[in-house]
mmCIF file of C-alpha atoms and ligand atoms in Angstrom:
data_model
loop_
_atom_site.group_PDB
_atom_site.id
_atom_site.type_symbol
_atom_site.label_atom_id
_atom_site.label_comp_id
_atom_site.label_asym_id
_atom_site.label_seq_id
_atom_site.Cartn_x
_atom_site.Cartn_y
_atom_site.Cartn_z
ATOM 1 C CA MET A 1 16.155 -53.452 -210.517
ATOM 2 C CA SER A 2 18.575 -56.218 -209.621
ATOM 3 C CA GLU A 3 18.432 -57.738 -206.172
ATOM 4 C CA ARG A 4 21.375 -56.748 -204.073
ATOM 5 C CA ALA A 5 22.839 -59.086 -201.475
ATOM 6 C CA THR A 6 23.829 -56.048 -199.470
ATOM 7 C CA ARG A 7 21.114 -53.898 -197.977
ATOM 8 C CA VAL A 8 21.718 -50.185 -198.478
ATOM 9 C CA VAL A 9 20.004 -48.040 -195.864
ATOM 10 C CA ALA A 10 20.085 -44.252 -195.713
ATOM 11 C CA VAL A 11 19.575 -42.636 -192.318
ATOM 12 C CA ALA A 12 17.947 -39.349 -193.137
ATOM 13 C CA ASN A 13 16.018 -36.354 -191.900
ATOM 14 C CA GLN A 14 16.591 -32.880 -193.238
ATOM 15 C CA LYS A 15 16.570 -31.566 -189.688
ATOM 16 C CA GLY A 16 19.904 -31.454 -187.899
ATOM 17 C CA GLY A 17 20.406 -32.705 -184.365
ATOM 18 C CA VAL A 18 17.834 -35.508 -184.525
ATOM 19 C CA GLY A 19 20.243 -38.397 -183.953
ATOM 20 C CA LYS A 20 21.073 -39.483 -187.503
ATOM 21 C CA THR A 21 24.831 -39.674 -187.049
ATOM 22 C CA THR A 22 24.560 -41.175 -183.577
ATOM 23 C CA THR A 23 22.248 -43.832 -184.972
ATOM 24 C CA VAL A 24 24.513 -44.628 -187.931
ATOM 25 C CA VAL A 25 27.591 -44.980 -185.708
ATOM 26 C CA ASN A 26 25.912 -47.044 -183.011
ATOM 27 C CA LEU A 27 23.715 -49.153 -185.241
ATOM 28 C CA ALA A 28 26.879 -49.991 -187.184
ATOM 29 C CA ALA A 29 28.555 -50.982 -183.914
ATOM 30 C CA GLY A 30 25.562 -53.077 -182.849
ATOM 31 C CA LEU A 31 25.467 -54.887 -186.181
ATOM 32 C CA ALA A 32 29.231 -55.422 -186.090
ATOM 33 C CA LEU A 33 28.952 -57.034 -182.659
ATOM 34 C CA LEU A 34 26.366 -59.389 -184.149
ATOM 35 C CA ASP A 35 28.949 -60.436 -186.758
ATOM 36 C CA LYS A 36 27.476 -58.406 -189.596
ATOM 37 C CA THR A 37 29.847 -56.557 -191.886
ATOM 38 C CA VAL A 38 28.984 -52.902 -192.283
ATOM 39 C CA LEU A 39 30.150 -50.119 -194.566
ATOM 40 C CA VAL A 40 29.335 -46.659 -193.238
ATOM 41 C CA ILE A 41 29.237 -43.914 -195.849
ATOM 42 C CA ASP A 42 29.582 -40.463 -194.346
ATOM 43 C CA LEU A 43 27.844 -38.033 -196.670
ATOM 44 C CA ASP A 44 27.831 -35.057 -194.333
ATOM 45 C CA PRO A 45 30.730 -32.615 -194.902
ATOM 46 C CA GLN A 46 30.709 -32.086 -191.113
ATOM 47 C CA ALA A 47 32.177 -35.610 -190.942
ATOM 48 C CA ASN A 48 30.710 -36.466 -187.546
ATOM 49 C CA ALA A 49 30.293 -40.155 -188.355
ATOM 50 C CA THR A 50 33.917 -40.224 -189.506
ATOM 51 C CA SER A 51 35.236 -38.778 -186.258
ATOM 52 C CA GLY A 52 32.673 -40.696 -184.200
ATOM 53 C CA LEU A 53 34.204 -43.914 -185.504
ATOM 54 C CA GLY A 54 37.686 -42.797 -184.539
ATOM 55 C CA LEU A 55 39.025 -41.515 -187.861
ATOM 56 C CA GLU A 56 40.688 -38.216 -188.576
ATOM 57 C CA ARG A 57 39.287 -36.257 -191.489
ATOM 58 C CA SER A 58 41.823 -36.279 -194.237
ATOM 59 C CA PRO A 59 41.799 -34.301 -197.460
ATOM 60 C CA GLY A 60 41.056 -36.392 -200.507
ATOM 61 C CA VAL A 61 39.582 -39.270 -198.534
ATOM 62 C CA SER A 62 35.847 -39.105 -199.121
ATOM 63 C CA LEU A 63 33.315 -39.741 -201.807
ATOM 64 C CA TYR A 64 34.241 -36.358 -203.307
ATOM 65 C CA PRO A 65 37.241 -37.420 -205.406
ATOM 66 C CA VAL A 66 35.322 -40.561 -206.358
ATOM 67 C CA LEU A 67 32.347 -38.606 -207.623
ATOM 68 C CA THR A 68 34.622 -36.335 -209.612
ATOM 69 C CA GLY A 69 36.464 -39.262 -211.181
ATOM 70 C CA LYS A 70 39.752 -38.607 -209.377
ATOM 71 C CA ALA A 71 39.778 -41.687 -207.197
ATOM 72 C CA ASP A 72 38.506 -45.226 -207.226
ATOM 73 C CA VAL A 73 35.860 -46.007 -204.641
ATOM 74 C CA ALA A 74 37.685 -49.181 -203.565
ATOM 75 C CA ASP A 75 40.735 -47.096 -202.594
ATOM 76 C CA ILE A 76 38.687 -44.753 -200.434
ATOM 77 C CA ILE A 77 37.129 -47.383 -198.165
ATOM 78 C CA GLN A 78 38.937 -47.238 -194.824
ATOM 79 C CA PRO A 79 39.075 -49.686 -191.955
ATOM 80 C CA THR A 80 37.970 -48.322 -188.578
ATOM 81 C CA PRO A 81 39.402 -49.381 -185.197
ATOM 82 C CA TYR A 82 36.355 -51.633 -184.920
ATOM 83 C CA ALA A 83 36.069 -55.116 -186.386
ATOM 84 C CA ASN A 84 33.455 -55.491 -189.135
ATOM 85 C CA ILE A 85 33.086 -51.719 -189.640
ATOM 86 C CA ASN A 86 34.577 -49.984 -192.661
ATOM 87 C CA ILE A 87 33.896 -46.440 -193.723
ATOM 88 C CA ILE A 88 33.941 -44.092 -196.646
ATOM 89 C CA PRO A 89 34.828 -40.973 -194.666
ATOM 90 C CA ALA A 90 33.681 -37.414 -195.221
ATOM 91 C CA GLU A 91 35.767 -34.271 -195.377
ATOM 92 C CA ILE A 92 34.840 -30.648 -195.646
ATOM 93 C CA ASP A 93 35.525 -30.700 -199.415
ATOM 94 C CA LEU A 94 32.519 -32.945 -199.799
ATOM 95 C CA ALA A 95 30.456 -29.770 -199.710
ATOM 96 C CA GLY A 96 31.899 -28.996 -203.149
ATOM 97 C CA ALA A 97 30.549 -32.264 -204.474
ATOM 98 C CA GLU A 98 27.094 -30.715 -204.625
ATOM 99 C CA ILE A 99 28.197 -28.474 -207.454
ATOM 100 C CA GLU A 100 30.312 -31.068 -209.232
ATOM 101 C CA ILE A 101 27.585 -33.692 -209.175
ATOM 102 C CA ALA A 102 25.037 -31.184 -210.418
ATOM 103 C CA ARG A 103 27.104 -30.795 -213.589
ATOM 104 C CA GLU A 104 26.893 -34.486 -214.393
ATOM 105 C CA GLU A 105 24.250 -35.738 -216.674
ATOM 106 C CA ASN A 106 21.999 -38.105 -214.776
ATOM 107 C CA HIS A 107 23.412 -36.671 -211.570
ATOM 108 C CA LEU A 108 21.053 -38.400 -209.173
ATOM 109 C CA ALA A 109 22.516 -41.744 -210.231
ATOM 110 C CA VAL A 110 26.190 -41.060 -209.517
ATOM 111 C CA VAL A 111 26.263 -42.102 -205.875
ATOM 112 C CA ARG A 112 24.312 -45.206 -206.773
ATOM 113 C CA ARG A 113 26.787 -46.077 -209.512
ATOM 114 C CA GLU A 114 29.714 -45.892 -207.086
ATOM 115 C CA ILE A 115 27.923 -47.840 -204.371
ATOM 116 C CA ASP A 116 27.031 -50.539 -206.867
ATOM 117 C CA ARG A 117 30.745 -50.880 -207.600
ATOM 118 C CA VAL A 118 31.397 -51.502 -203.908
ATOM 119 C CA LEU A 119 28.577 -53.998 -203.688
ATOM 120 C CA THR A 120 29.819 -56.226 -206.456
ATOM 121 C CA ALA A 121 32.632 -57.227 -204.093
ATOM 122 C CA GLY A 122 29.864 -58.658 -201.902
ATOM 123 C CA VAL A 123 31.695 -58.307 -198.608
ATOM 124 C CA PHE A 124 29.222 -56.117 -196.774
ATOM 125 C CA ASP A 125 25.948 -57.202 -195.227
ATOM 126 C CA TYR A 126 24.820 -53.611 -194.776
ATOM 127 C CA VAL A 127 25.701 -50.174 -196.068
ATOM 128 C CA LEU A 128 24.571 -47.363 -193.750
ATOM 129 C CA MET A 129 24.596 -43.872 -195.217
ATOM 130 C CA ASP A 130 24.747 -40.887 -192.894
ATOM 131 C CA CYS A 131 22.929 -38.116 -194.762
ATOM 132 C CA PRO A 132 23.576 -34.405 -194.372
ATOM 133 C CA PRO A 133 20.913 -32.304 -192.635
ATOM 134 C CA SER A 134 19.686 -30.456 -195.689
ATOM 135 C CA ILE A 135 17.923 -31.329 -198.883
ATOM 136 C CA GLY A 136 20.710 -30.900 -201.348
ATOM 137 C CA ILE A 137 22.141 -33.008 -204.086
ATOM 138 C CA LEU A 138 24.133 -35.150 -201.651
ATOM 139 C CA MET A 139 21.015 -36.112 -199.758
ATOM 140 C CA THR A 140 18.872 -36.732 -202.826
ATOM 141 C CA SER A 141 21.612 -38.748 -204.509
ATOM 142 C CA SER A 142 21.957 -40.822 -201.342
ATOM 143 C CA LEU A 143 18.260 -41.549 -201.387
ATOM 144 C CA ALA A 144 18.562 -42.450 -205.054
ATOM 145 C CA ALA A 145 21.200 -45.016 -204.059
ATOM 146 C CA ALA A 146 19.352 -46.512 -201.085
ATOM 147 C CA ASP A 147 17.122 -49.559 -200.858
ATOM 148 C CA SER A 148 15.346 -47.971 -197.938
ATOM 149 C CA ILE A 149 15.413 -45.132 -195.445
ATOM 150 C CA ILE A 150 15.413 -44.938 -191.688
ATOM 151 C CA VAL A 151 14.177 -41.607 -190.381
ATOM 152 C CA THR A 152 15.339 -40.611 -186.925
ATOM 153 C CA MET A 153 13.136 -38.319 -184.886
ATOM 154 C CA GLN A 154 13.821 -36.519 -181.691
ATOM 155 C CA CYS A 155 11.080 -36.999 -179.098
ATOM 156 C CA GLU A 156 9.984 -33.375 -179.236
ATOM 157 C CA TYR A 157 7.205 -31.232 -180.636
ATOM 158 C CA TYR A 158 7.283 -30.886 -184.407
ATOM 159 C CA ALA A 159 9.129 -34.212 -184.642
ATOM 160 C CA MET A 160 6.872 -35.285 -187.488
ATOM 161 C CA GLU A 161 7.469 -32.237 -189.634
ATOM 162 C CA GLY A 162 10.617 -33.731 -191.070
ATOM 163 C CA LEU A 163 8.823 -36.819 -192.224
ATOM 164 C CA SER A 164 6.394 -35.188 -194.620
ATOM 165 C CA VAL A 165 9.278 -33.676 -196.555
ATOM 166 C CA ILE A 166 11.075 -37.014 -196.813
ATOM 167 C CA SER A 167 7.847 -38.803 -197.754
ATOM 168 C CA GLN A 168 7.421 -36.367 -200.626
ATOM 169 C CA LEU A 169 10.981 -36.951 -201.774
ATOM 170 C CA VAL A 170 10.456 -40.715 -201.676
ATOM 171 C CA GLN A 171 7.292 -40.368 -203.701
ATOM 172 C CA GLN A 172 9.089 -38.234 -206.286
ATOM 173 C CA MET A 173 11.918 -40.756 -206.547
ATOM 174 C CA ARG A 174 9.459 -43.584 -207.049
ATOM 175 C CA GLU A 175 7.222 -41.830 -209.527
ATOM 176 C CA SER A 176 10.041 -40.381 -211.604
ATOM 177 C CA GLY A 177 11.652 -43.810 -211.834
ATOM 178 C CA VAL A 178 14.897 -42.621 -210.206
ATOM 179 C CA ASN A 179 14.447 -45.213 -207.475
ATOM 180 C CA PRO A 180 11.136 -47.038 -208.010
ATOM 181 C CA ASP A 181 11.464 -49.371 -205.011
ATOM 182 C CA LEU A 182 12.544 -46.848 -202.408
ATOM 183 C CA THR A 183 10.698 -47.110 -199.103
ATOM 184 C CA ILE A 184 10.819 -45.618 -195.656
ATOM 185 C CA GLU A 185 11.490 -48.788 -193.715
ATOM 186 C CA GLY A 186 11.415 -47.382 -190.253
ATOM 187 C CA ILE A 187 11.291 -44.509 -187.837
ATOM 188 C CA VAL A 188 13.642 -44.495 -184.873
ATOM 189 C CA MET A 189 12.669 -42.286 -181.953
ATOM 190 C CA THR A 190 15.747 -40.823 -180.256
ATOM 191 C CA MET A 191 16.686 -38.738 -177.229
ATOM 192 C CA PHE A 192 13.722 -40.017 -175.255
ATOM 193 C CA ASP A 193 13.635 -38.337 -171.871
ATOM 194 C CA VAL A 194 11.923 -40.653 -169.394
ATOM 195 C CA ARG A 195 11.280 -37.771 -167.035
ATOM 196 C CA THR A 196 9.054 -35.798 -169.355
ATOM 197 C CA ARG A 197 5.461 -36.354 -170.275
ATOM 198 C CA LEU A 198 6.164 -34.637 -173.579
ATOM 199 C CA ALA A 199 8.490 -37.398 -174.781
ATOM 200 C CA SER A 200 5.863 -40.091 -174.131
ATOM 201 C CA ASP A 201 3.188 -37.987 -175.791
ATOM 202 C CA VAL A 202 5.326 -37.522 -178.897
ATOM 203 C CA VAL A 203 6.053 -41.255 -179.124
ATOM 204 C CA SER A 204 2.338 -42.104 -178.816
ATOM 205 C CA GLU A 205 1.443 -39.555 -181.451
ATOM 206 C CA VAL A 206 4.059 -40.808 -183.891
ATOM 207 C CA ARG A 207 2.952 -44.417 -183.254
ATOM 208 C CA GLN A 208 -0.654 -43.438 -183.842
ATOM 209 C CA HIS A 209 0.255 -41.999 -187.228
ATOM 210 C CA PHE A 210 2.823 -44.489 -188.404
ATOM 211 C CA GLY A 211 2.065 -47.714 -186.525
ATOM 212 C CA ASP A 212 4.523 -50.529 -187.170
ATOM 213 C CA LEU A 213 6.840 -48.263 -189.106
ATOM 214 C CA VAL A 214 8.074 -47.047 -185.721
ATOM 215 C CA TYR A 215 10.793 -49.198 -184.192
ATOM 216 C CA ASP A 216 9.850 -50.784 -180.860
ATOM 217 C CA THR A 217 13.276 -49.815 -179.588
ATOM 218 C CA ILE A 218 13.402 -46.244 -178.358
ATOM 219 C CA ILE A 219 16.757 -44.559 -177.815
ATOM 220 C CA PRO A 220 16.926 -42.776 -174.450
ATOM 221 C CA ARG A 221 18.629 -39.464 -173.917
ATOM 222 C CA SER A 222 21.921 -40.455 -172.334
ATOM 223 C CA VAL A 223 24.961 -38.522 -171.230
ATOM 224 C CA ARG A 224 27.173 -41.434 -172.279
ATOM 225 C CA ILE A 225 25.846 -41.198 -175.822
ATOM 226 C CA SER A 226 26.670 -37.507 -175.999
ATOM 227 C CA GLU A 227 30.152 -38.031 -174.536
ATOM 228 C CA SER A 228 31.246 -40.887 -176.754
ATOM 229 C CA PRO A 229 31.821 -38.949 -180.040
ATOM 230 C CA SER A 230 34.598 -36.865 -178.521
ATOM 231 C CA PHE A 231 36.440 -40.113 -177.796
ATOM 232 C CA GLY A 232 35.867 -41.380 -181.322
ATOM 233 C CA GLU A 233 34.023 -44.380 -179.954
ATOM 234 C CA PRO A 234 30.525 -45.741 -180.425
ATOM 235 C CA VAL A 235 28.765 -45.796 -177.040
ATOM 236 C CA LEU A 236 28.651 -49.611 -177.291
ATOM 237 C CA PHE A 237 32.406 -49.643 -176.763
ATOM 238 C CA PHE A 238 32.751 -46.433 -174.753
ATOM 239 C CA ALA A 239 30.202 -47.366 -172.090
ATOM 240 C CA PRO A 240 29.037 -50.907 -172.860
ATOM 241 C CA SER A 241 26.615 -51.247 -169.970
ATOM 242 C CA SER A 242 25.019 -47.789 -170.283
ATOM 243 C CA SER A 243 21.370 -47.371 -171.174
ATOM 244 C CA GLY A 244 22.336 -45.935 -174.568
ATOM 245 C CA SER A 245 24.510 -48.908 -175.366
ATOM 246 C CA ILE A 246 21.782 -51.351 -174.387
ATOM 247 C CA ALA A 247 19.258 -49.483 -176.524
ATOM 248 C CA TYR A 248 21.443 -49.447 -179.616
ATOM 249 C CA LYS A 249 22.199 -53.160 -179.219
ATOM 250 C CA ALA A 250 18.459 -53.786 -179.108
ATOM 251 C CA LEU A 251 18.019 -51.575 -182.164
ATOM 252 C CA ALA A 252 20.586 -53.615 -184.093
ATOM 253 C CA GLN A 253 18.741 -56.804 -183.183
ATOM 254 C CA GLU A 254 15.407 -55.357 -184.214
ATOM 255 C CA PHE A 255 16.933 -54.053 -187.444
ATOM 256 C CA ILE A 256 18.220 -57.514 -188.372
ATOM 257 C CA LYS A 257 14.919 -59.125 -187.453
ATOM 258 C CA ARG A 258 12.998 -56.652 -189.606
ATOM 259 C CA HIS A 259 15.298 -57.333 -192.534
ATOM 260 C CA SER A 260 15.001 -61.093 -192.170
ATOM 261 C CA LEU A 261 11.241 -61.010 -192.484
ATOM 262 C CA PRO A 262 9.895 -61.683 -195.957
ATOM 263 C CA VAL A 263 8.700 -58.424 -197.479
HETATM 264 N N1 LIG B 301 20.271 -40.414 -177.302
HETATM 265 C C1 LIG B 301 21.050 -39.337 -177.120
HETATM 266 N N2 LIG B 301 21.305 -38.866 -175.876
HETATM 267 C C2 LIG B 301 22.058 -37.778 -175.677
HETATM 268 N N3 LIG B 301 22.646 -37.075 -176.655
HETATM 269 C C3 LIG B 301 22.432 -37.491 -177.920
HETATM 270 C C4 LIG B 301 21.640 -38.644 -178.219
HETATM 271 N N4 LIG B 301 21.621 -38.811 -179.568
HETATM 272 C C5 LIG B 301 22.365 -37.827 -180.084
HETATM 273 N N5 LIG B 301 22.861 -37.026 -179.101
HETATM 274 C C6 LIG B 301 23.681 -35.836 -179.266
HETATM 275 O O1 LIG B 301 22.892 -34.843 -179.919
HETATM 276 C C7 LIG B 301 23.632 -34.182 -180.922
HETATM 277 C C8 LIG B 301 22.979 -34.380 -182.289
HETATM 278 O O2 LIG B 301 22.989 -35.766 -182.613
HETATM 279 P P1 LIG B 301 23.443 -36.271 -184.056
HETATM 280 O O3 LIG B 301 23.388 -37.751 -184.036
HETATM 281 O O4 LIG B 301 24.743 -35.641 -184.434
HETATM 282 O O5 LIG B 301 22.270 -35.681 -184.945
HETATM 283 P P2 LIG B 301 22.211 -35.437 -186.535
HETATM 284 O O6 LIG B 301 23.190 -36.332 -187.190
HETATM 285 O O7 LIG B 301 20.793 -35.752 -186.886
HETATM 286 O O8 LIG B 301 22.515 -33.990 -186.737
HETATM 287 C C9 LIG B 301 25.043 -34.725 -180.830
HETATM 288 O O9 LIG B 301 25.817 -33.892 -180.025
HETATM 289 C C10 LIG B 301 24.862 -36.089 -180.175
HETATM 290 O O10 LIG B 301 26.008 -36.487 -179.442
HETATM 291 MG MG1 LIG B 302 24.768 -35.805 -188.500
#
């Protein structure tokens, strides 16, 4: 496989409500503030990353018409109100893409093909894909297109359940040759509640199992984080000095550091 100058990272977990979208939006903001150019691809028909970055959902503006050959990917990329962050938005129609893609021969490769077209322009340092919370064709095709995966986990019981499913998917992708180099590059623990013993226990348990795979940065549960999506703003801009903002800035720094290390 050819080396890409742009790193394509899918943020995934087939569970909903584990902080995937929040992490995509705020990691993008953190990277942007560090002068990295980021393309967010919203692959969830719920379009929470799209609205969280201040865009309205609009019919025909998503990967859906691209995947069905009705639009060019370059025309679908939208600026956001934030410097260095562009987005391929989602819309509810994206749900229909599952069926359309399934009809294509070699269907797991179609998202990859379109992303590769974007990458040849070479303007993005990172592509962050916000995956839907179910194992469907959109999620598997995203993983087929990714260089690596970040799994977000809520600091609660059963947090690790999601990971075994993704690990199996990764193994299948590697062994079948769909994406031979795919790796889980990191686990980000989210919604950490400092007041509970449970949260600390879960973090220790996950660290015990997965060691260095777990990011040092832990994202706290924060009211500011949960408020910011309704304003269409990443928490880094909505409440810059809040604990959530500080944590996501640290995550962006750790992310860059991890990617700069020779693999
Ligand atoms: N660290 C956090 N503190 C408080 N609320 C959070 C935090 N992270 C996410 N949330 C909220 O929890 C809900 C689920 O998060 P989200 O990122 O949408 O998860 P997913 O994309 O995995 O479904 C959202 O309402 C979001 O605003
Ligand atoms: Mg989401």
